[in-house]
Tab-separated table of C-alpha atoms in Angstrom:
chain	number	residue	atom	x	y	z
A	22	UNK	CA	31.739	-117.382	-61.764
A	23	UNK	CA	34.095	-116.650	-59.310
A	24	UNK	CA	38.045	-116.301	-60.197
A	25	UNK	CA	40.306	-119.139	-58.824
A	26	UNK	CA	42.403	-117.719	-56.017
A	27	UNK	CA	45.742	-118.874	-55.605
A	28	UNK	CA	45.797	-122.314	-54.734
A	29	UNK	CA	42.752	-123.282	-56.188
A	30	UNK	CA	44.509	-126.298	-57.729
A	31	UNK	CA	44.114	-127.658	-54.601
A	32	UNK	CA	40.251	-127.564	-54.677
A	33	UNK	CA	40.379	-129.786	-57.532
A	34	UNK	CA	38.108	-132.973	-57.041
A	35	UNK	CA	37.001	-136.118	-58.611
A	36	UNK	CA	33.464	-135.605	-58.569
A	37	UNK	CA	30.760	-138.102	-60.259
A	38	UNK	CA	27.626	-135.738	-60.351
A	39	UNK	CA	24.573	-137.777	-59.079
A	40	UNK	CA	21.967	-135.003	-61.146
A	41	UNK	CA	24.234	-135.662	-63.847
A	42	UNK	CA	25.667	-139.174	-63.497
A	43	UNK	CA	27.474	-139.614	-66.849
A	44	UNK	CA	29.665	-136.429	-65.493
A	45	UNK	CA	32.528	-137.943	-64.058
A	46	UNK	CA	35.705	-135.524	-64.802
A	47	UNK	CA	38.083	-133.088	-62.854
A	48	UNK	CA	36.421	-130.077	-61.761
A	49	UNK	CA	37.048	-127.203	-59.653
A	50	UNK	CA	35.313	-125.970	-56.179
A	51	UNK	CA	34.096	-122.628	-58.620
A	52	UNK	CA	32.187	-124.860	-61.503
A	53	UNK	CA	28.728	-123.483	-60.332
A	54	UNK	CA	26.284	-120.694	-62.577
A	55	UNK	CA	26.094	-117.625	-61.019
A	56	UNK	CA	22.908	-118.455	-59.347
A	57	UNK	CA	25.122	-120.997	-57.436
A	58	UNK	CA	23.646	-124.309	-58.969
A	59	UNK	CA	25.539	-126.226	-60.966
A	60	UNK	CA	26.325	-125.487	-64.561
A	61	UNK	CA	25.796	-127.625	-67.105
A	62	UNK	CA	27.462	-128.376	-70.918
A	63	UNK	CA	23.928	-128.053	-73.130
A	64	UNK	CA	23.607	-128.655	-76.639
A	65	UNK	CA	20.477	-126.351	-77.672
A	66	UNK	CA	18.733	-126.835	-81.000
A	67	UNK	CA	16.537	-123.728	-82.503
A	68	UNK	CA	17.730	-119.997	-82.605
A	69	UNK	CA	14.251	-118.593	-83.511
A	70	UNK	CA	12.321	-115.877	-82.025
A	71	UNK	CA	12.228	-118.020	-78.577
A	72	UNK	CA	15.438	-120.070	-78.695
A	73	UNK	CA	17.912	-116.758	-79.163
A	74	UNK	CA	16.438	-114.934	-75.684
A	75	UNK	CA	16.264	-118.663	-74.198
A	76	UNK	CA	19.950	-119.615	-75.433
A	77	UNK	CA	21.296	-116.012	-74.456
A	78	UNK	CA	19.682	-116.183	-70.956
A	79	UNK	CA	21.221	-120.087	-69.970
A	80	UNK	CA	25.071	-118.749	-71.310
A	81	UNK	CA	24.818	-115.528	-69.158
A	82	UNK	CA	23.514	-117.701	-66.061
A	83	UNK	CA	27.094	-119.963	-66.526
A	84	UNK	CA	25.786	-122.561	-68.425
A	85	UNK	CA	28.175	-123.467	-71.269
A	86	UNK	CA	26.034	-123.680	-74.581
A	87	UNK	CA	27.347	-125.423	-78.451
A	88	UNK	CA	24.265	-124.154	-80.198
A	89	UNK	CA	22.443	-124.944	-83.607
A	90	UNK	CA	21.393	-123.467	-86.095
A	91	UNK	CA	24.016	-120.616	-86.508
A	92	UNK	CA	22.398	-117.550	-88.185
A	93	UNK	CA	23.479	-114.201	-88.437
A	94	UNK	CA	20.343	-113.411	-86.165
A	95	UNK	CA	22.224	-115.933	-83.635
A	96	UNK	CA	25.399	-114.411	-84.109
A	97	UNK	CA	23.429	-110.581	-83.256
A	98	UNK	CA	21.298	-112.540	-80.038
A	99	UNK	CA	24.353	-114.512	-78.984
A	100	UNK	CA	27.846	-113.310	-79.931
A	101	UNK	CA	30.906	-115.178	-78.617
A	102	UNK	CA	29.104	-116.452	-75.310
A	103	UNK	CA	28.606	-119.591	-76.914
A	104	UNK	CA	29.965	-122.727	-79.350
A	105	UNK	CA	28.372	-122.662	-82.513
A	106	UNK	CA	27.699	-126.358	-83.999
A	107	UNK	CA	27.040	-127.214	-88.121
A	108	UNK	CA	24.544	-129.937	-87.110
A	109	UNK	CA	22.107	-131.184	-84.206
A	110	UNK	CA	24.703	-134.180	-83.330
A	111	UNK	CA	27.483	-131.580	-83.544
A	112	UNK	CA	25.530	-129.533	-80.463
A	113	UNK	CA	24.504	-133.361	-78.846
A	114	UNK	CA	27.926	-134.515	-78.724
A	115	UNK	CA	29.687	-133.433	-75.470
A	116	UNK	CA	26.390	-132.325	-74.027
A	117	UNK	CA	24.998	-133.285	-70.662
A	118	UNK	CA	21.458	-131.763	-71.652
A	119	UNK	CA	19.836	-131.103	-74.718
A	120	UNK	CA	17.358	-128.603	-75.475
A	121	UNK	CA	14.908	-127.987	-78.480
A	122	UNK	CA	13.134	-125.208	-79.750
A	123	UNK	CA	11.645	-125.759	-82.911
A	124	UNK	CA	8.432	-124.847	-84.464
A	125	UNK	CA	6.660	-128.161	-85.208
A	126	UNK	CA	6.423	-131.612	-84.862
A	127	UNK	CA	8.157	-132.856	-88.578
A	128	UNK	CA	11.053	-130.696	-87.285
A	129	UNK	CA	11.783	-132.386	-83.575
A	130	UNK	CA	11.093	-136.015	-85.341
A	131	UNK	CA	13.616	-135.089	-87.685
A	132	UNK	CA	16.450	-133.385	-85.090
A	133	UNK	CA	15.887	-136.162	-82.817
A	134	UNK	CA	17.101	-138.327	-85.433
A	135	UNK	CA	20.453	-137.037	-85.413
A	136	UNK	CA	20.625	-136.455	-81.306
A	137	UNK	CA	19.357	-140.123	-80.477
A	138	UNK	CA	22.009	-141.347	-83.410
A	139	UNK	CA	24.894	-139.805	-81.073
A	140	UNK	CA	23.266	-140.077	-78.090
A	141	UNK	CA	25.342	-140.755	-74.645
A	142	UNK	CA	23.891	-143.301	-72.129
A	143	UNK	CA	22.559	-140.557	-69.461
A	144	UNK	CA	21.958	-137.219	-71.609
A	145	UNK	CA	18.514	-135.335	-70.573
A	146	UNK	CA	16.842	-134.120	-73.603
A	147	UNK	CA	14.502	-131.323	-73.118
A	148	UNK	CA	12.101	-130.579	-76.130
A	149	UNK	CA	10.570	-127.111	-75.528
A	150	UNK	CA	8.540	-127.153	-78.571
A	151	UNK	CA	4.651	-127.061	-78.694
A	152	UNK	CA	4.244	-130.432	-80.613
A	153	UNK	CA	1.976	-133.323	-80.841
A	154	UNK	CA	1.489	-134.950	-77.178
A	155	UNK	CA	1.423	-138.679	-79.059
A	156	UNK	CA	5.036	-137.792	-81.022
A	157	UNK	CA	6.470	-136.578	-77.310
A	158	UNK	CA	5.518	-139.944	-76.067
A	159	UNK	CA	7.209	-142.419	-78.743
A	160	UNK	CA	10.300	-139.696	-78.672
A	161	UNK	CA	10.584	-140.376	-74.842
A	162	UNK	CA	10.553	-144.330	-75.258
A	163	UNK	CA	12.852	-143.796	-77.850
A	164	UNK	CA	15.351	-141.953	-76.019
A	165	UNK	CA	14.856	-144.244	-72.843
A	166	UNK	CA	15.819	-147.141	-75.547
A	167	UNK	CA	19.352	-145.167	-75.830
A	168	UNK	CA	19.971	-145.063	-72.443
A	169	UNK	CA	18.534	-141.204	-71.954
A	170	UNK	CA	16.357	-139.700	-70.365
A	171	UNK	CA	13.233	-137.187	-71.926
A	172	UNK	CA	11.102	-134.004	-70.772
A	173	UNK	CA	8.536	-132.264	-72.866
A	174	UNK	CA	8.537	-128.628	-71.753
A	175	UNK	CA	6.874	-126.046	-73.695
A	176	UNK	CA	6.535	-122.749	-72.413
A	177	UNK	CA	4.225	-119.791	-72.542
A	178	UNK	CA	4.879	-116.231	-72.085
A	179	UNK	CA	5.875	-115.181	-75.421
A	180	UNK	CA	8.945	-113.668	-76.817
A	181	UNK	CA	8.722	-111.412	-73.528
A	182	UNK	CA	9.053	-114.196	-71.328
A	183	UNK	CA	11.703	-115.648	-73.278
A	184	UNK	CA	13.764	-112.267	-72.674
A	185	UNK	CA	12.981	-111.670	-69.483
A	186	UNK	CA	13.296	-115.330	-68.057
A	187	UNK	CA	9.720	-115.707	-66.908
A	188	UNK	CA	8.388	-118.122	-69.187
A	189	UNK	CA	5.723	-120.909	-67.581
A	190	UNK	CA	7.043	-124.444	-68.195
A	191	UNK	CA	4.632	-127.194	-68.181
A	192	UNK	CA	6.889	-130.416	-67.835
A	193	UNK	CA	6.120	-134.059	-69.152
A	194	UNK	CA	8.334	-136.876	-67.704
A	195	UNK	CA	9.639	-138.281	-64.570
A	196	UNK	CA	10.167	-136.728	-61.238
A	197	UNK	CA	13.702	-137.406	-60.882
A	198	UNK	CA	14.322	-135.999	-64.686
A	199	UNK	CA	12.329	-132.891	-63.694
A	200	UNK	CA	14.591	-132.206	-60.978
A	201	UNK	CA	17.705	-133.030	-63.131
A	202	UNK	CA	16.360	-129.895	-65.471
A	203	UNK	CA	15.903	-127.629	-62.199
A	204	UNK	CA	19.081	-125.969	-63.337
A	205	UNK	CA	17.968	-124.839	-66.689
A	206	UNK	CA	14.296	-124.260	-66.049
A	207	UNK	CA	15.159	-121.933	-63.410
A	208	UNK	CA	17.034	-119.961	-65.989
A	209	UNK	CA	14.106	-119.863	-68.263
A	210	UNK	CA	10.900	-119.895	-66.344
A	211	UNK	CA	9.318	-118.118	-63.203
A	212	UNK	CA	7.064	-121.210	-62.890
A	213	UNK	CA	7.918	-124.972	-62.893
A	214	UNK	CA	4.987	-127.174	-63.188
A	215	UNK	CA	5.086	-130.625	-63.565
A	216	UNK	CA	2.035	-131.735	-65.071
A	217	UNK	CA	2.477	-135.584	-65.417
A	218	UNK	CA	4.162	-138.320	-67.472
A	219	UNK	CA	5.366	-138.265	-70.796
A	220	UNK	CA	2.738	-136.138	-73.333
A	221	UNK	CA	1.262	-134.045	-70.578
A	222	UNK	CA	3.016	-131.280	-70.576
A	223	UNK	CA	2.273	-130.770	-74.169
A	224	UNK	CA	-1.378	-131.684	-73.096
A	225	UNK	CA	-1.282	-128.639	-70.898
A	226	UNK	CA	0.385	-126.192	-73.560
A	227	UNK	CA	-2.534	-126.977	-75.949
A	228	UNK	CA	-4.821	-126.390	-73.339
A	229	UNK	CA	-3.100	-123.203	-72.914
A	230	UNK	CA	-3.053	-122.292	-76.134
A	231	UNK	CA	-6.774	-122.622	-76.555
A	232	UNK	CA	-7.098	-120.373	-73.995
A	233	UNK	CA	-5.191	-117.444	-75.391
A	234	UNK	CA	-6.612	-118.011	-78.728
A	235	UNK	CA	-9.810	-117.625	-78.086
A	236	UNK	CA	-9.216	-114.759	-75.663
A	237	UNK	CA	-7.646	-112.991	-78.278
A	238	UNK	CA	-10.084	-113.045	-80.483
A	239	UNK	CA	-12.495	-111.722	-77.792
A	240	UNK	CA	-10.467	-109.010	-77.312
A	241	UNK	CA	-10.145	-108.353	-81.149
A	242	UNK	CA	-13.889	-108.320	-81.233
A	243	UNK	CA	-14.568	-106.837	-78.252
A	244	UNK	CA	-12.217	-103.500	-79.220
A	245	UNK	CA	-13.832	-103.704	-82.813
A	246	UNK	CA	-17.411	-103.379	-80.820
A	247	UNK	CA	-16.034	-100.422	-79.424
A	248	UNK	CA	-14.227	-98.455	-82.284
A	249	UNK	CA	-17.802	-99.317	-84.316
A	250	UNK	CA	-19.854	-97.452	-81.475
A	251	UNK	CA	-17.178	-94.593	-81.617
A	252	UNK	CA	-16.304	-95.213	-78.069
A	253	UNK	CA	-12.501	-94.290	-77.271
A	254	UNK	CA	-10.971	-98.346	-77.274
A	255	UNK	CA	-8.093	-97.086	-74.686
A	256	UNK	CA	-10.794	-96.451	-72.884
A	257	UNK	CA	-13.124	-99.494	-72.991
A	258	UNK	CA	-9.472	-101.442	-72.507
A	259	UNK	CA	-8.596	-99.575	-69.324
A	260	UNK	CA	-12.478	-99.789	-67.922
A	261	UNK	CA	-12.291	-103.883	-68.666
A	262	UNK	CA	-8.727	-104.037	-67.003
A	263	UNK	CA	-10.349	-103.058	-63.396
A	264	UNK	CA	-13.055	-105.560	-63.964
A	265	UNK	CA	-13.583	-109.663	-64.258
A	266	UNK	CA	-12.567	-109.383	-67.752
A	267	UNK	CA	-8.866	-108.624	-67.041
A	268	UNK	CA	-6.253	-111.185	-68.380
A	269	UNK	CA	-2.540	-110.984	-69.529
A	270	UNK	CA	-4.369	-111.021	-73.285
A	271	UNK	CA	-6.461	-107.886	-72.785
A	272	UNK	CA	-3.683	-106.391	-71.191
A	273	UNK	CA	-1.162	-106.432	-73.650
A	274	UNK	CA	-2.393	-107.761	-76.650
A	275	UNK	CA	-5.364	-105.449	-76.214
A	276	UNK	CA	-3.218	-102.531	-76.415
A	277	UNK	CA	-0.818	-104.347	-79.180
A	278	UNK	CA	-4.444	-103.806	-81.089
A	279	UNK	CA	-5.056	-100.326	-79.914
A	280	UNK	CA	-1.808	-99.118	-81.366
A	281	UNK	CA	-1.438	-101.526	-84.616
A	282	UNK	CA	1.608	-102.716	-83.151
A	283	UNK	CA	2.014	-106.157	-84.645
A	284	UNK	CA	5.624	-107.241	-84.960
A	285	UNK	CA	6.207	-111.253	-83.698
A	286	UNK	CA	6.135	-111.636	-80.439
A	287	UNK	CA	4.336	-115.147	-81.385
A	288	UNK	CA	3.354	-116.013	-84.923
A	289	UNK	CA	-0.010	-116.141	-86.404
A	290	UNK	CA	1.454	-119.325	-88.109
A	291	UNK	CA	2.566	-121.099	-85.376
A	292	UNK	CA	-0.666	-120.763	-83.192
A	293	UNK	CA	-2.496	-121.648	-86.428
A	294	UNK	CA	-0.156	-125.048	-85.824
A	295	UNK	CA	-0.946	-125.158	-82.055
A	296	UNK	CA	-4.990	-125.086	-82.518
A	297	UNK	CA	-4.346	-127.986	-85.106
A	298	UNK	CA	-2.856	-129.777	-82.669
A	299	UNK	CA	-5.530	-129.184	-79.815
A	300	UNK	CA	-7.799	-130.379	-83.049
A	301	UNK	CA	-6.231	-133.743	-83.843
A	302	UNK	CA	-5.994	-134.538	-80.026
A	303	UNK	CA	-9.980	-133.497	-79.467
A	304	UNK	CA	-10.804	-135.974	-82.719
A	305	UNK	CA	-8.181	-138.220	-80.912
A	306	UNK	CA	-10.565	-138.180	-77.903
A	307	UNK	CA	-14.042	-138.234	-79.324
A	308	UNK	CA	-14.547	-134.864	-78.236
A	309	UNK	CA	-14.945	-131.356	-79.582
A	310	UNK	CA	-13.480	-128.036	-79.169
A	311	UNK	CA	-15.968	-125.631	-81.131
A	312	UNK	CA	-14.001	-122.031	-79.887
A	313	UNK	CA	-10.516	-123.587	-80.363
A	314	UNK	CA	-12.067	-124.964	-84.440
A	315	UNK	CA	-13.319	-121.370	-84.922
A	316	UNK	CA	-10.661	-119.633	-84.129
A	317	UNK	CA	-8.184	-122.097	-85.873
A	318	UNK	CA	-10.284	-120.928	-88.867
A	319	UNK	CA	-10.252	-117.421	-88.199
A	320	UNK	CA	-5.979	-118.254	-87.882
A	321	UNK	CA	-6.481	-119.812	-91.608
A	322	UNK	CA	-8.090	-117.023	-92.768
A	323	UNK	CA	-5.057	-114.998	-91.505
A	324	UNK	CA	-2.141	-116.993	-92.625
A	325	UNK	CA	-4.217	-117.035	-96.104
A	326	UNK	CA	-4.451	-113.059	-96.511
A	327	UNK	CA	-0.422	-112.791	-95.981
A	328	UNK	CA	-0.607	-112.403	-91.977
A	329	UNK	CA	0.971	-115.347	-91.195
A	330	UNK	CA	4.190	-114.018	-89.774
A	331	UNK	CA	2.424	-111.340	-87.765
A	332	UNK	CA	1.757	-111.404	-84.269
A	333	UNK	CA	-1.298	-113.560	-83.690
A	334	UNK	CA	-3.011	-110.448	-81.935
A	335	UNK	CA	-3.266	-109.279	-85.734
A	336	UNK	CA	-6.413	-111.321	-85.793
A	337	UNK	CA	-8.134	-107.758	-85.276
A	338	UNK	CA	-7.252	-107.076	-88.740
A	339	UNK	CA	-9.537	-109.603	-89.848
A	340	UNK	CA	-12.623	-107.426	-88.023
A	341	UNK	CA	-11.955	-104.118	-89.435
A	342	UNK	CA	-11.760	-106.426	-93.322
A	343	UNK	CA	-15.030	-108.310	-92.875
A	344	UNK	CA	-16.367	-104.538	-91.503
A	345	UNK	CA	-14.898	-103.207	-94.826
């Protein structure tokens, strides 16, 4: 942000914002992020493996962030470039936006709780969680009822995309909200797509996350094929990474299995979660999803043999233990 020269008093304005019409306050000429859009005062709930990288990226952009929970892993990600709050009204009062990043859907029904409870007529609340599409769309009326307005945005692109600001954001809501959010999803994401209404963005993060689940555990299979015929695996990886069966999956979770390198960059738990979801909206449907049910199994399996905080590529450990 750019210093005030001397002066600057001067450029001092009235302004009543008309993305943000609630904001009606003295403000300088300079209150812009430094990607020259306006900043914005965002409460933002969830300092896990996502939310830190996420949080960290919208205070370095300009955007001024009260953040909850507060956790020495916070403190490491975040430091002093943001306001730590002991609750989720603490980081909703003041706030303009409101973000969420929590694992499931008990834990946004029970945060949006307290935010709706202290809500201010005009507040966008952004829930960037991978929950139920149904519990997206009652949140949404709910927060309409109080005068706000409501986006589901989950993301993929792992904790990698998180860091590096490239997440894809699949957006459920109204146009004019979406464009309200432009501010912050530019921060966060390298593509914007609005998918439809209330519910369908998490429609199209299940969808997603079918996707990479059961490409994964190709992969795992495939590369378990390969180490049981003695063939190098680098080798079969780099061969199928020229061909039709390239994909971000092969490419880096394939080598994540190649080396045993398994820390979190998303949990074997939590995709367990989002293939119950993609479940319960198939039965939901009167439809069925036989790869997404089998590999939600194979997830079980996982979470049941003490791999549930590994990296979901980790389900080639199961191969090499039903090969044992």
């Amino acid at each position: 942000m750019p210093s005030p020269t001397p002066g600057w008093r001067s450029c001092r304005t009235w302004v009543t914002s008309r993305r943000w019409p609630h904001r009606r306050r003295w403000r300088n000429s300079y209150s812009t992020t430094r990607r020259g859009v306006p900043d914005v005062d965002i409460g933002f709930i969830g300092t896990g493996v996502m939310g830190r990288p996420m949080a960290a990226n919208l205070a370095a952009a300009g955007h001024r962030l009260t953040v909850h929970r507060d956790t020495p892993a916070a403190r490491e990600a975040l430091g002093d470039t943001v306001r730590y709050a002991a609750s989720a009204a603490d980081a909703t009062r003041g706030s303009e936006a409101v973000v969420l990043m929590l694992p499931d859907t008990p834990d946004v029904e029970k945060v949006m709780g307290e935010v709706i409870g202290v809500l201010r007529p005009g507040t966008l609340v952004i829930d960037m969680s991978s929950i139920s599409p149904a519990a997206e769309r009652g949140l949404a009326e709910k927060v309409a009822g109080a005068g706000g307005a409501y986006l589901d945005a989950p993301v993929s692109g792992g904790e990698i995309g998180a860091r590096d600001g490239t997440l894809s954001i699949m957006v459920g809501g109204a146009a004019e909200a979406v464009e309200r959010a432009r501010p912050i999803f530019e921060v966060l994401g390298a593509r914007i797509s609005h998918i439809g209404p209330s519910g369908a963005g998490q429609v199209a993060k299940i969808a997603n996350q079918v996707v990479v689940g059961v490409t994964i555990e190709a992969v795992a299979e495939a590369l378990h094929l390969a180490e049981a015929s003695d063939v190098d695996p680098l080798a079969v990886h780099s061969a199928l990474m020229g061909g039709f069966a390239a994909s971000r999956v092969l490419e880096v979770h394939g080598l994540r299995m190649i080396k045993g390198e398994y820390e979190p960059g998303f949990r074997i738990r939590l995709h367990r979660k989002d293939l119950r979801l993609a479940a319960e909206a198939a039965e939901d449907l009167g439809t069925a999803l036989p790869g997404a049910s089998l590999v939600h199994g194979l997830l079980g399996t996982a979470v049941e043999t003490g791999l549930g905080d590994h990296d979901h590529s980790a389900l080639r450990l199961l191969r090499d233990e039903r090969a044992g």
